[in-house]
XYZ file of C-alpha atoms in Angstrom:
787
model
C -51.673 -19.411 -18.330
C -51.550 -22.815 -16.691
C -51.844 -23.127 -12.901
C -51.207 -26.873 -12.579
C -49.998 -28.047 -9.184
C -47.591 -30.819 -8.294
C -50.531 -32.977 -7.233
C -51.915 -32.901 -10.796
C -48.659 -34.029 -12.418
C -46.893 -37.384 -12.435
C -43.507 -36.667 -13.960
C -41.008 -39.438 -14.664
C -41.560 -42.687 -12.836
C -38.739 -44.402 -10.973
C -38.909 -47.377 -13.335
C -38.511 -45.019 -16.327
C -35.533 -43.395 -14.613
C -33.866 -46.737 -13.863
C -34.369 -47.894 -17.453
C -33.004 -44.619 -18.871
C -29.905 -44.710 -16.670
C -29.306 -48.369 -17.509
C -29.399 -47.446 -21.197
C -26.801 -44.721 -20.628
C -29.143 -41.738 -20.726
C -27.526 -38.336 -20.377
C -27.868 -36.560 -17.049
C -27.425 -32.910 -16.125
C -23.886 -33.495 -14.863
C -21.098 -31.384 -16.371
C -17.563 -30.938 -15.158
C -17.435 -27.393 -13.824
C -14.226 -25.389 -13.680
C -13.717 -22.164 -11.792
C -10.233 -21.491 -13.202
C -7.592 -22.724 -15.668
C -6.669 -26.400 -15.186
C -3.281 -27.017 -13.538
C -2.171 -29.086 -16.530
C -2.752 -26.086 -18.817
C -0.688 -23.833 -16.545
C 2.204 -26.328 -16.465
C 2.184 -26.896 -20.238
C 2.082 -23.165 -20.965
C 5.157 -22.544 -18.804
C 7.236 -25.586 -19.778
C 6.649 -26.185 -23.473
C 8.110 -22.968 -24.848
C 10.625 -22.277 -27.598
C 12.983 -20.753 -25.029
C 12.952 -23.905 -22.906
C 13.382 -26.152 -25.948
C 16.576 -24.384 -27.063
C 18.151 -24.255 -23.600
C 17.160 -27.830 -22.707
C 18.864 -29.134 -25.841
C 22.029 -27.149 -25.056
C 21.987 -28.316 -21.425
C 21.653 -32.002 -22.367
C 24.564 -31.753 -24.813
C 26.845 -30.049 -22.264
C 26.010 -32.574 -19.503
C 26.514 -35.573 -21.811
C 29.935 -34.249 -22.750
C 30.784 -34.078 -19.049
C 31.287 -30.341 -18.540
C 28.502 -29.748 -16.024
C 30.085 -26.465 -14.849
C 29.203 -24.921 -18.199
C 25.521 -25.930 -17.846
C 24.781 -23.286 -15.197
C 22.635 -21.448 -17.737
C 19.942 -24.114 -17.127
C 19.218 -22.479 -13.760
C 17.644 -19.562 -15.641
C 15.394 -21.892 -17.649
C 14.207 -23.812 -14.577
C 13.684 -20.653 -12.524
C 11.647 -19.069 -15.307
C 9.266 -22.040 -15.530
C 8.943 -22.355 -11.736
C 8.102 -18.651 -11.298
C 5.342 -18.817 -13.910
C 3.826 -22.052 -12.580
C 3.840 -20.951 -8.925
C 2.371 -17.503 -9.626
C -0.425 -18.733 -11.886
C -1.204 -21.682 -9.588
C -1.668 -19.290 -6.646
C -4.225 -17.338 -8.693
C -5.959 -20.612 -9.620
C -6.235 -21.710 -5.980
C -7.701 -18.380 -4.954
C -10.324 -18.578 -7.707
C -11.151 -22.172 -6.824
C -11.751 -21.104 -3.234
C -14.305 -18.555 -4.469
C -16.360 -21.271 -6.155
C -19.495 -22.545 -4.425
C -18.528 -25.794 -2.721
C -22.024 -27.137 -1.998
C -23.590 -29.111 -4.829
C -26.777 -27.389 -6.107
C -30.100 -29.086 -5.351
C -33.356 -29.110 -7.312
C -37.022 -29.985 -6.669
C -38.523 -32.424 -9.193
C -41.789 -34.330 -9.601
C -41.362 -38.082 -9.846
C -44.162 -40.627 -9.555
C -46.503 -37.760 -8.691
C -44.448 -36.733 -5.653
C -42.170 -33.751 -5.145
C -38.610 -34.845 -4.414
C -35.328 -33.027 -3.807
C -32.327 -34.326 -5.762
C -28.903 -33.132 -6.872
C -29.112 -30.932 -9.963
C -26.602 -33.277 -11.623
C -29.191 -36.123 -11.514
C -31.832 -34.312 -13.595
C -32.851 -36.147 -16.766
C -34.403 -35.044 -20.065
C -38.192 -34.434 -19.841
C -37.894 -34.103 -16.077
C -40.521 -31.949 -14.323
C -38.654 -29.350 -12.247
C -40.384 -27.208 -9.638
C -39.220 -23.585 -9.475
C -39.842 -21.295 -6.517
C -38.646 -17.844 -5.530
C -34.884 -17.765 -4.942
C -34.120 -21.029 -6.751
C -31.732 -21.244 -9.686
C -32.973 -22.891 -12.884
C -30.871 -26.078 -13.256
C -31.575 -26.889 -16.923
C -33.210 -25.491 -20.053
C -36.915 -26.160 -20.282
C -40.444 -25.176 -21.271
C -42.897 -23.752 -18.736
C -45.914 -26.019 -18.214
C -47.220 -24.234 -15.129
C -46.779 -20.641 -14.017
C -48.111 -18.817 -10.988
C -46.784 -15.285 -11.518
C -43.365 -16.826 -12.337
C -40.702 -14.164 -12.972
C -37.133 -14.998 -13.988
C -33.984 -12.860 -13.729
C -32.067 -13.609 -16.954
C -29.374 -10.926 -16.522
C -26.527 -13.432 -16.189
C -27.358 -14.841 -19.621
C -28.812 -11.909 -21.547
C -27.783 -8.778 -19.643
C -31.446 -7.757 -19.321
C -31.816 -6.243 -15.845
C -35.622 -6.414 -15.727
C -37.039 -9.772 -14.636
C -39.065 -11.587 -17.336
C -42.595 -12.874 -16.704
C -42.984 -16.510 -17.808
C -46.244 -17.983 -19.048
C -47.139 -21.453 -20.269
C -44.893 -22.746 -23.121
C -42.294 -20.019 -22.549
C -38.643 -21.054 -22.664
C -36.594 -20.980 -19.454
C -32.781 -21.181 -19.518
C -30.425 -22.772 -17.011
C -28.407 -20.435 -14.836
C -31.247 -17.936 -14.468
C -32.875 -17.173 -11.105
C -36.519 -17.130 -9.961
C -37.258 -13.740 -8.378
C -41.039 -14.029 -7.933
C -43.860 -16.560 -8.118
C -43.421 -20.231 -8.813
C -43.799 -22.647 -11.694
C -43.003 -26.030 -13.190
C -40.871 -26.640 -16.279
C -40.210 -29.713 -18.429
C -36.496 -29.988 -19.242
C -35.621 -29.835 -22.944
C -31.825 -29.525 -22.770
C -29.562 -30.734 -19.964
C -25.866 -30.983 -19.186
C -23.576 -29.957 -22.031
C -26.565 -29.306 -24.313
C -27.940 -26.460 -22.159
C -27.556 -22.955 -23.592
C -25.346 -21.628 -20.784
C -23.109 -24.683 -20.947
C -22.714 -24.343 -24.716
C -21.444 -20.800 -24.207
C -19.040 -22.050 -21.558
C -17.801 -24.975 -23.665
C -17.130 -22.713 -26.631
C -14.925 -20.552 -24.441
C -12.987 -23.396 -22.775
C -10.154 -23.519 -25.303
C -7.250 -21.683 -23.707
C -6.061 -18.517 -25.411
C -2.819 -16.992 -24.188
C -2.753 -13.242 -23.623
C -0.587 -11.432 -26.171
C 2.416 -9.716 -24.603
C 4.397 -7.318 -26.774
C 7.475 -7.966 -24.641
C 7.142 -11.746 -24.914
C 6.275 -11.497 -28.623
C 9.413 -9.451 -29.251
C 11.533 -12.000 -27.379
C 9.918 -14.838 -29.352
C 10.822 -13.144 -32.644
C 14.472 -13.186 -31.535
C 14.175 -16.805 -30.377
C 12.650 -17.914 -33.679
C 15.535 -16.372 -35.601
C 17.990 -18.082 -33.250
C 16.185 -21.429 -33.550
C 16.567 -21.367 -37.333
C 20.244 -20.391 -37.117
C 21.293 -22.572 -34.189
C 22.087 -25.822 -36.016
C 24.235 -24.347 -38.836
C 25.997 -21.990 -36.384
C 26.841 -24.851 -33.993
C 28.130 -26.932 -36.889
C 30.237 -24.064 -38.211
C 31.555 -23.243 -34.729
C 32.581 -26.862 -34.085
C 34.293 -27.002 -37.463
C 36.095 -23.700 -36.902
C 37.306 -24.722 -33.425
C 38.580 -28.096 -34.668
C 40.498 -26.243 -37.350
C 42.027 -23.878 -34.806
C 44.062 -26.215 -32.699
C 41.190 -27.677 -30.658
C 41.980 -31.386 -30.874
C 39.121 -32.628 -28.695
C 35.719 -32.458 -30.350
C 34.159 -32.169 -26.901
C 35.991 -28.927 -26.221
C 35.003 -27.643 -29.660
C 31.336 -28.463 -28.968
C 31.439 -26.674 -25.588
C 32.807 -23.558 -27.268
C 30.070 -23.844 -29.898
C 27.419 -24.141 -27.160
C 28.934 -21.074 -25.475
C 28.467 -19.123 -28.684
C 24.843 -20.225 -29.069
C 23.833 -19.779 -25.407
C 25.268 -16.280 -25.469
C 22.878 -15.462 -28.310
C 19.819 -16.384 -26.227
C 18.449 -13.516 -24.061
C 17.837 -15.945 -21.213
C 18.138 -13.309 -18.501
C 15.539 -11.182 -20.261
C 13.074 -14.087 -20.304
C 13.660 -14.742 -16.597
C 13.448 -11.070 -15.640
C 10.231 -10.651 -17.615
C 8.605 -13.572 -15.790
C 9.908 -12.352 -12.433
C 8.627 -8.836 -13.090
C 5.198 -10.152 -14.061
C 5.142 -12.419 -10.999
C 6.025 -9.646 -8.560
C 3.391 -7.390 -10.124
C 0.793 -10.179 -9.870
C 1.708 -10.758 -6.215
C 1.334 -7.045 -5.434
C -2.017 -6.852 -7.197
C -3.230 -9.991 -5.402
C -2.802 -8.149 -2.118
C -5.203 -5.567 -3.546
C -7.683 -8.366 -4.401
C -6.864 -8.351 -8.109
C -6.069 -11.843 -9.407
C -3.872 -12.232 -12.478
C -4.597 -15.653 -13.988
C -1.880 -15.325 -16.612
C 1.260 -13.304 -15.936
C 1.329 -11.632 -19.362
C -2.035 -10.024 -18.615
C -0.418 -7.395 -16.372
C 1.209 -5.842 -19.416
C -1.813 -6.054 -21.712
C -4.054 -3.585 -19.868
C -1.342 -0.931 -20.181
C -1.632 -1.296 -23.987
C -5.443 -1.251 -24.146
C -6.969 1.564 -26.213
C -10.570 0.272 -26.290
C -12.376 -0.729 -23.093
C -15.679 -2.576 -23.552
C -17.827 -2.722 -20.427
C -21.038 -4.525 -19.612
C -23.701 -2.599 -17.701
C -25.171 -5.000 -15.171
C -22.587 -6.025 -12.602
C -19.903 -3.752 -14.046
C -21.218 -0.193 -14.191
C -24.136 -1.052 -11.911
C -24.233 -3.268 -8.848
C -27.513 -4.921 -9.851
C -29.338 -3.403 -6.880
C -32.220 -0.891 -7.049
C -31.882 2.453 -5.303
C -34.307 5.330 -4.799
C -33.653 8.597 -6.608
C -36.517 10.869 -5.529
C -40.241 11.243 -4.816
C -42.114 13.733 -7.003
C -45.292 15.382 -5.735
C -47.874 15.626 -8.515
C -50.568 17.667 -6.745
C -51.033 19.905 -3.764
C -52.893 16.967 -2.190
C -49.559 15.265 -1.491
C -50.101 15.769 2.212
C -48.381 13.822 4.982
C -51.073 11.129 4.769
C -49.906 10.221 1.245
C -46.390 9.503 2.512
C -47.840 7.523 5.421
C -49.914 5.470 3.002
C -46.809 4.812 0.870
C -44.942 3.680 4.012
C -47.751 1.217 4.734
C -47.680 -0.109 1.169
C -43.935 -0.864 1.180
C -43.480 -1.470 4.898
C -43.065 -5.235 4.503
C -39.851 -4.689 2.454
C -40.856 -7.754 0.466
C -38.688 -6.929 -2.547
C -35.937 -4.585 -3.770
C -38.496 -2.042 -4.957
C -40.058 -1.808 -1.507
C -36.662 -1.556 0.200
C -35.491 1.232 -2.136
C -38.750 3.158 -1.638
C -38.565 2.839 2.142
C -35.162 4.532 2.127
C -36.793 7.625 0.589
C -39.418 7.854 3.315
C -39.357 9.282 6.829
C -43.079 9.011 7.622
C -44.549 6.378 9.897
C -47.052 4.097 8.115
C -50.836 4.238 8.333
C -52.271 1.504 10.518
C -56.041 1.939 10.243
C -56.586 -0.012 7.051
C -56.120 -3.254 5.163
C -53.065 -4.008 2.973
C -53.601 -5.752 -0.357
C -50.137 -7.183 -1.280
C -48.537 -6.516 -4.641
C -49.414 -8.932 -7.419
C -47.482 -9.020 -10.664
C -50.644 -9.866 -12.606
C -52.396 -6.676 -11.463
C -49.105 -4.742 -11.217
C -50.231 -2.872 -8.095
C -50.719 -3.149 -4.360
C -53.355 -1.293 -2.325
C -54.082 0.036 1.144
C -57.791 0.427 1.743
C -59.427 2.566 4.414
C -63.042 3.334 5.199
C -63.109 6.594 3.227
C -60.413 6.031 0.582
C -58.068 3.541 -1.085
C -54.403 4.078 -1.950
C -52.938 2.301 -4.985
C -49.195 1.857 -5.694
C -47.771 0.305 -8.830
C -47.026 0.705 -12.523
C -48.023 4.203 -13.776
C -49.519 2.819 -16.997
C -52.018 0.879 -14.818
C -52.435 2.984 -11.703
C -52.631 6.343 -13.511
C -54.405 5.090 -16.626
C -57.846 6.392 -15.606
C -56.687 9.157 -13.264
C -57.954 12.666 -13.850
C -54.387 13.910 -14.392
C -53.213 10.845 -16.358
C -51.997 12.699 -19.481
C -49.572 14.935 -17.590
C -48.471 12.083 -15.305
C -47.682 9.675 -18.152
C -45.786 12.396 -20.045
C -43.605 12.947 -16.994
C -43.139 9.209 -16.535
C -41.919 8.853 -20.135
C -39.412 11.678 -19.666
C -38.043 10.008 -16.548
C -37.823 6.670 -18.333
C -35.539 8.311 -20.912
C -33.032 8.868 -18.120
C -32.991 5.156 -17.315
C -35.241 5.504 -14.283
C -37.916 3.068 -13.162
C -41.052 4.938 -12.081
C -43.929 3.875 -9.803
C -47.070 5.836 -9.010
C -49.134 6.345 -5.838
C -52.797 7.201 -6.538
C -55.868 7.759 -4.352
C -59.483 6.827 -4.934
C -62.282 8.208 -2.775
C -65.192 6.539 -4.566
C -66.380 3.007 -5.246
C -65.551 -0.398 -3.831
C -62.167 -2.090 -4.174
C -62.189 -5.015 -6.624
C -58.776 -6.702 -6.607
C -59.652 -8.827 -9.654
C -60.507 -5.812 -11.784
C -57.422 -4.134 -13.321
C -59.502 -1.120 -14.419
C -59.857 1.500 -11.686
C -63.030 3.399 -10.802
C -63.580 7.015 -11.637
C -62.361 9.590 -9.216
C -58.793 8.197 -9.078
C -56.028 10.796 -8.821
C -52.247 10.340 -9.090
C -50.535 11.863 -6.037
C -46.829 10.814 -6.011
C -44.243 9.428 -8.398
C -41.496 7.285 -6.888
C -38.371 7.391 -9.072
C -36.034 4.427 -8.737
C -32.835 3.579 -10.608
C -30.197 0.925 -10.845
C -27.439 1.513 -8.336
C -24.293 2.783 -9.997
C -21.097 1.333 -8.607
C -19.511 4.108 -6.525
C -16.187 3.713 -8.324
C -17.579 3.528 -11.872
C -17.511 7.251 -12.740
C -13.975 7.830 -11.411
C -12.657 4.751 -13.212
C -14.264 5.819 -16.491
C -12.730 9.289 -16.082
C -9.303 7.727 -15.492
C -9.411 5.689 -18.696
C -10.646 8.649 -20.718
C -7.675 10.680 -19.443
C -5.441 7.856 -20.662
C -6.895 8.226 -24.196
C -8.832 4.946 -23.919
C -12.213 4.943 -25.689
C -15.043 3.241 -23.797
C -17.799 1.164 -25.383
C -20.776 0.014 -23.308
C -22.101 -3.305 -24.644
C -25.148 -4.719 -22.853
C -28.074 -7.038 -23.350
C -30.338 -4.521 -21.593
C -32.682 -1.875 -23.005
C -30.661 0.638 -25.115
C -32.385 3.647 -23.504
C -31.615 2.416 -20.005
C -28.019 1.562 -20.885
C -27.513 4.925 -22.586
C -28.826 6.810 -19.554
C -26.492 4.949 -17.202
C -23.555 5.457 -19.571
C -24.257 9.179 -19.493
C -24.381 9.196 -15.695
C -20.975 7.510 -15.320
C -19.455 9.602 -18.120
C -18.189 7.233 -20.813
C -17.443 10.065 -23.222
C -15.516 13.317 -22.769
C -17.159 15.494 -25.413
C -20.398 15.438 -27.406
C -23.574 13.436 -26.992
C -23.444 9.720 -26.304
C -24.675 7.803 -29.363
C -26.834 4.768 -28.572
C -27.711 1.855 -30.868
C -30.092 -1.083 -30.568
C -28.003 -4.089 -31.670
C -31.124 -5.756 -33.070
C -30.907 -3.254 -35.924
C -27.627 -4.783 -37.125
C -28.069 -6.727 -40.362
C -26.931 -10.398 -40.128
C -24.404 -9.965 -42.957
C -22.587 -7.257 -40.954
C -21.864 -9.734 -38.163
C -20.178 -12.357 -40.336
C -17.237 -12.321 -42.688
C -15.451 -9.019 -43.167
C -15.609 -6.940 -39.986
C -15.026 -3.573 -41.708
C -18.651 -2.393 -41.656
C -19.185 -3.411 -38.031
C -15.889 -1.741 -37.124
C -17.172 1.523 -38.628
C -20.374 1.227 -36.578
C -18.342 0.544 -33.445
C -16.323 3.686 -34.105
C -19.474 5.796 -34.531
C -21.545 4.624 -31.530
C -20.699 4.580 -27.830
C -23.474 2.418 -26.347
C -25.074 -0.779 -27.651
C -28.171 -2.384 -26.143
C -29.966 -5.700 -26.712
C -26.648 -7.360 -27.579
C -26.570 -11.178 -27.669
C -23.433 -13.100 -26.596
C -22.567 -13.869 -30.218
C -22.938 -10.227 -31.292
C -20.896 -9.097 -28.286
C -18.057 -11.322 -29.470
C -18.372 -10.027 -33.036
C -18.053 -6.463 -31.724
C -14.774 -7.365 -30.013
C -13.520 -8.868 -33.284
C -14.526 -5.716 -35.160
C -12.483 -3.502 -32.841
C -9.520 -5.853 -33.186
C -9.970 -5.711 -36.968
C -9.073 -2.010 -36.753
C -5.875 -2.937 -34.853
C -7.201 -1.892 -31.460
C -6.143 -3.609 -28.233
C -9.434 -4.523 -26.551
C -10.252 -5.163 -22.902
C -13.681 -6.543 -21.999
C -15.288 -6.543 -18.557
C -18.245 -8.666 -17.502
C -19.752 -10.943 -14.884
C -22.419 -13.010 -16.627
C -22.349 -16.131 -18.785
C -23.452 -13.905 -21.661
C -20.033 -12.210 -21.447
C -17.956 -15.409 -21.677
C -17.385 -15.475 -25.452
C -16.407 -11.804 -25.628
C -14.157 -12.091 -22.554
C -12.292 -15.003 -24.111
C -11.705 -13.369 -27.484
C -10.789 -9.925 -26.144
C -7.093 -9.155 -25.750
C -7.795 -8.945 -22.033
C -10.862 -10.380 -20.273
C -11.692 -8.872 -16.863
C -14.263 -10.618 -14.662
C -15.927 -9.555 -11.433
C -15.403 -11.761 -8.378
C -19.163 -12.053 -7.887
C -19.677 -13.198 -11.485
C -20.407 -16.629 -12.934
C -17.750 -19.320 -12.470
C -17.427 -19.735 -16.233
C -16.736 -16.015 -16.568
C -13.990 -16.055 -13.940
C -12.432 -19.186 -15.435
C -12.018 -17.645 -18.889
C -10.918 -14.144 -17.803
C -7.252 -13.169 -17.528
C -7.896 -10.728 -14.661
C -10.431 -11.179 -11.833
C -11.456 -8.310 -9.547
C -12.135 -10.422 -6.456
C -14.076 -7.761 -4.560
C -15.685 -6.452 -7.762
C -14.226 -2.963 -7.327
C -13.815 -1.348 -10.714
C -11.441 1.209 -9.171
C -8.707 -1.457 -8.988
C -8.121 -1.325 -12.758
C -5.950 1.836 -12.687
C -3.538 -0.042 -10.403
C -3.259 -2.796 -13.025
C -2.578 -0.163 -15.701
C 0.137 1.412 -13.546
C 1.857 -1.954 -13.031
C 1.644 -2.717 -16.737
C 3.170 0.625 -17.660
C 6.004 0.178 -15.191
C 6.777 -3.227 -16.638
C 6.653 -2.142 -20.291
C 8.747 1.006 -19.802
C 11.362 -0.640 -17.585
C 11.564 -3.835 -19.613
C 12.130 -1.791 -22.761
C 15.058 -0.113 -21.013
C 16.673 -3.374 -19.923
C 15.748 -5.242 -23.115
C 18.228 -3.073 -24.979
C 20.926 -4.410 -22.651
C 19.966 -8.061 -23.115
C 19.564 -7.818 -26.890
C 22.921 -6.065 -27.114
C 24.377 -9.276 -25.679
C 22.388 -11.322 -28.185
C 23.750 -9.157 -31.002
C 27.416 -9.385 -30.043
C 27.153 -13.104 -29.300
C 25.553 -13.796 -32.687
C 28.059 -11.618 -34.514
C 30.988 -13.293 -32.760
C 29.598 -16.741 -33.615
C 29.158 -15.854 -37.285
C 32.544 -14.160 -37.709
C 34.618 -16.884 -36.009
C 32.701 -19.543 -37.963
C 33.211 -17.908 -41.348
C 36.849 -16.950 -40.656
C 37.621 -20.255 -38.910
C 38.976 -18.390 -35.873
C 39.046 -19.634 -32.301
C 36.031 -18.524 -30.256
C 37.294 -15.862 -27.787
C 35.154 -16.729 -24.734
C 34.285 -19.684 -22.527
C 30.696 -19.922 -21.235
C 31.920 -18.705 -17.815
C 33.373 -15.557 -19.424
C 29.981 -14.799 -20.887
C 28.497 -15.348 -17.421
C 30.715 -12.576 -16.003
C 29.918 -10.201 -18.862
C 26.213 -10.913 -18.744
C 25.858 -10.759 -14.960
C 27.808 -7.533 -14.318
C 26.658 -5.462 -17.281
C 23.142 -6.811 -17.792
C 21.661 -9.439 -15.461
C 22.150 -8.007 -11.961
C 21.685 -4.296 -12.771
C 18.689 -5.062 -14.992
C 16.871 -6.644 -12.065
C 17.070 -3.415 -10.067
C 16.337 -1.148 -13.031
C 13.263 -3.215 -13.927
C 11.751 -2.773 -10.452
C 11.917 1.026 -10.397
C 8.714 3.117 -10.582
C 7.924 4.267 -14.119
C 4.727 5.990 -15.272
C 5.538 6.519 -18.943
C 2.481 6.090 -21.171
C 2.682 3.089 -23.475
C 4.231 3.605 -26.913
C 3.897 0.958 -29.647
C 7.019 -0.297 -31.394
C 8.806 -1.973 -28.474
C 11.027 -4.236 -30.589
C 11.979 -1.558 -33.139
C 13.160 0.889 -30.471
C 14.998 -1.834 -28.576
C 16.880 -3.073 -31.627
C 17.734 0.495 -32.656
C 19.952 0.629 -29.571
C 20.922 -3.036 -29.273
C 22.258 -3.758 -32.756
C 24.849 -0.950 -33.088
C 25.857 -1.373 -29.443
C 26.248 -5.133 -29.868
C 28.262 -4.763 -33.049
C 30.595 -2.315 -31.287
C 31.185 -4.618 -28.306
C 31.651 -7.700 -30.520
C 34.295 -6.023 -32.667
C 36.082 -4.653 -29.604
C 36.221 -8.086 -27.984
C 37.264 -9.820 -31.189
C 40.048 -7.328 -31.926
C 41.328 -7.649 -28.359
C 41.448 -11.432 -28.605
C 43.179 -11.455 -32.005
C 45.852 -9.028 -30.847
C 46.834 -11.265 -27.899
C 45.942 -14.715 -29.278
C 49.514 -15.954 -28.830
C 48.509 -16.367 -25.200
C 44.890 -17.672 -25.401
C 44.102 -17.197 -21.698
C 45.503 -13.647 -21.769
C 43.593 -12.957 -25.004
C 40.302 -14.135 -23.542
C 40.915 -12.052 -20.405
C 41.663 -8.863 -22.358
C 38.627 -9.411 -24.590
C 36.351 -10.109 -21.611
C 37.563 -7.084 -19.602
C 37.133 -4.818 -22.641
C 33.566 -5.989 -23.188
C 32.790 -5.662 -19.448
C 34.103 -2.081 -19.397
C 32.164 -1.198 -22.558
C 29.081 -2.940 -21.226
C 29.205 -0.908 -18.018
C 29.353 2.292 -20.053
C 26.363 1.090 -22.068
C 24.609 0.482 -18.737
C 25.356 4.083 -17.713
C 23.829 5.335 -20.966
C 20.654 3.282 -20.429
C 20.423 4.421 -16.780
C 20.054 8.094 -17.615
C 19.058 10.311 -15.937
C 21.794 9.072 -13.602
C 20.315 9.258 -10.087
C 22.302 8.593 -6.903
C 20.832 5.087 -6.717
C 21.748 4.281 -10.330
C 25.273 5.666 -9.859
C 25.672 3.426 -6.812
C 24.478 0.438 -8.864
C 27.089 1.154 -11.556
C 29.841 1.479 -8.979
C 28.789 -1.799 -7.327
C 28.967 -3.694 -10.639
C 32.392 -2.261 -11.437
C 33.593 -3.185 -7.945
C 32.415 -6.767 -8.376
C 34.314 -7.006 -11.655
C 37.492 -5.786 -9.996
C 37.061 -8.266 -7.114
C 36.711 -11.202 -9.520
C 40.016 -10.197 -11.078
C 41.783 -9.517 -7.748
C 40.700 -12.629 -5.797
C 42.838 -15.570 -6.996
C 40.180 -18.241 -6.390
C 37.573 -16.325 -8.409
C 40.089 -15.517 -11.125
C 40.938 -19.200 -11.505
C 37.289 -20.331 -11.445
C 36.391 -17.886 -14.228
C 39.560 -18.745 -16.222
C 40.902 -15.173 -16.186
C 44.482 -13.907 -16.203
C 45.889 -10.574 -15.020
C 46.554 -8.622 -18.247
C 49.964 -7.290 -19.209
C 50.637 -3.539 -19.382
C 49.890 -3.632 -23.095
C 46.746 -5.566 -22.382
C 45.552 -2.944 -19.913
C 46.343 -0.293 -22.508
C 44.065 -2.015 -25.001
C 41.298 -2.324 -22.395
C 41.481 1.439 -21.725
C 41.630 2.385 -25.402
C 38.809 0.009 -26.252
C 36.699 1.428 -23.433
C 37.130 5.044 -24.682
C 36.336 4.045 -28.264
C 33.225 2.126 -27.208
C 32.074 5.076 -25.059
C 32.390 7.487 -27.979
C 30.437 5.216 -30.338
C 27.704 4.545 -27.766
C 27.200 8.284 -27.215
C 26.578 8.613 -30.950
C 24.099 5.726 -30.895
C 22.242 7.284 -27.944
C 22.122 10.680 -29.668
C 20.559 9.187 -32.816
C 18.045 7.261 -30.700
C 16.892 10.408 -28.894
C 16.487 12.271 -32.186
C 14.286 9.497 -33.585
C 12.281 8.294 -30.570
C 12.737 10.835 -27.782
C 13.944 9.951 -24.300
C 14.346 6.349 -23.115
């Protein structure tokens, strides 16, 4: 071990530094982000297929000069604004959590110790490390004076690592004891921690089953839109429409009606309201879709340090080894840890009630010896590692056996021993004869108080939990057992170093089988952690990953849902979709509840919106093929959509709903939407054809028939029909009647009071639609159960 001092080293000279900078030498500066860039948020919310279709339609309508029929653009703009505002609020909150003060570092230049910004560090720089400082760059140790580094943020290893000469030190780690000097070998973007961060910077949007289902519909529409518009224009021009502009507006009406624009807006609004509610509980949703994802998760991967444990050390118990464990032994222990110099001393003090001995001399703890001592005239008390302190004790065999058993439970054990013979030699690690072990102090990592309850919640929800950590497998397994990551049977633990390299690359089937068999994995590197996430996804699982360290970044990014702790690394919070600002694991059930409410309610209202898509598409196809006049103006479709779908859907989507997630969202939705849409389309088309001698009357009869049928469909989807839902139905029907009764509204929406025969068709159509919809609902319940 080298014990060089700053006075013995020169480091880079200022002339060398000036020359290097003049030649464009790389420095330690990197652009650090604590959240998603604003440009990424804006692009993700603006450049969508939905916006592309509606923007094109809006431009065409405005160029023609019929701006009144471009009101559908309000939905598109509102949808983008809601997403941008909500995600920007989360970004600002995360940015405010970032450390504002630029980090500083001590370096040796021209033989003198100087303090500079960490961004100014160069390659081959000599950096001085002292207790409490963060390592600013990767390097090799050239001098170590009991230097110990906490590497948990990079490796997950909770025990600090002793560094000797020529040992590697990584940026982002923290000095917890001693001091040393390193020579930088990798800086800036080349540092290990930064490489992990850079690899995770590419944005990956969270997969939403609701949004994916909507996008499937939009893709079909996007392929069909051009030929349908062309056919609709042709059919309208061949049906007495002399002005091509009027024909194009009718064609746009047919296409816009096919787009579930209200569903897209309501989905974004629902996500935004959920994100706002969770933000008040100190849960930040960086991407709106993420609220839904956790409700679909069936595999939860958790890190140990910072997730299951707080990172602090706590005392479990003190075990008396002999009858000699008299009050003086506890007093001696109080004297040995009374300075509270480290976490171990603090945790031990909390187990003690005795006042410390004062008639003696304290020999402070030294990591080289691994013990501290309190010497008195007639005896000396030693406190430290059992394998050192109890090695030559008369009861060493029994003591070490007990220590090993405790270690299997994840505990950290220290021993208090007493010697009544010989002189104290602090440079001699071998103790004199006559030493006897008196007490064992059992310490353990502090379990987060909410960890066990949160694990129990997810297990009740049929979510399997996998603990993936860079720490010792035995320690991780013991903690996993304490928090209860498995309902039945023994927890199976694996050392990830035993995984063959070929298992981690290529086909993930073998690793997926291992992941299914084991519950806890220790000594996992960042790359292996990411491979484990891929393996679970290979078996079609929806995976959530929690973490707080840079070693978790790759896995957090590739998981279906990354969850970071608010106290974690900035890179971790930037890549995660959900951030628990106060680090309370118990907040996750609230996210699940919001996700379930959204999925269940949006499935209910999606059937309404896709019914409209179905009847609009069917109408467009039929009138195009048959060269008939299109029965509705865009404003007619606005009435139908608003009263039977848009307004009531908003209220239905906000109701409480605790139904457990069921896969197959789109299939179930279309099972209701397609037959219902076909029924409404045919009813409207027949009504128009019967009265087409008077086009305005025909459109009015068709629109009123579809509104009446749509309200009945709404009643079917609102079951069980509560007082609130009945009131909602009555309110929508009343609004429809008012539009027809108020002359100004009737004129604006191009409606006409139907004749007696027209009202007769509306009533007959309504009864026929109701009968068919009851049959559709009955078949749905037989196949899928209740809504």
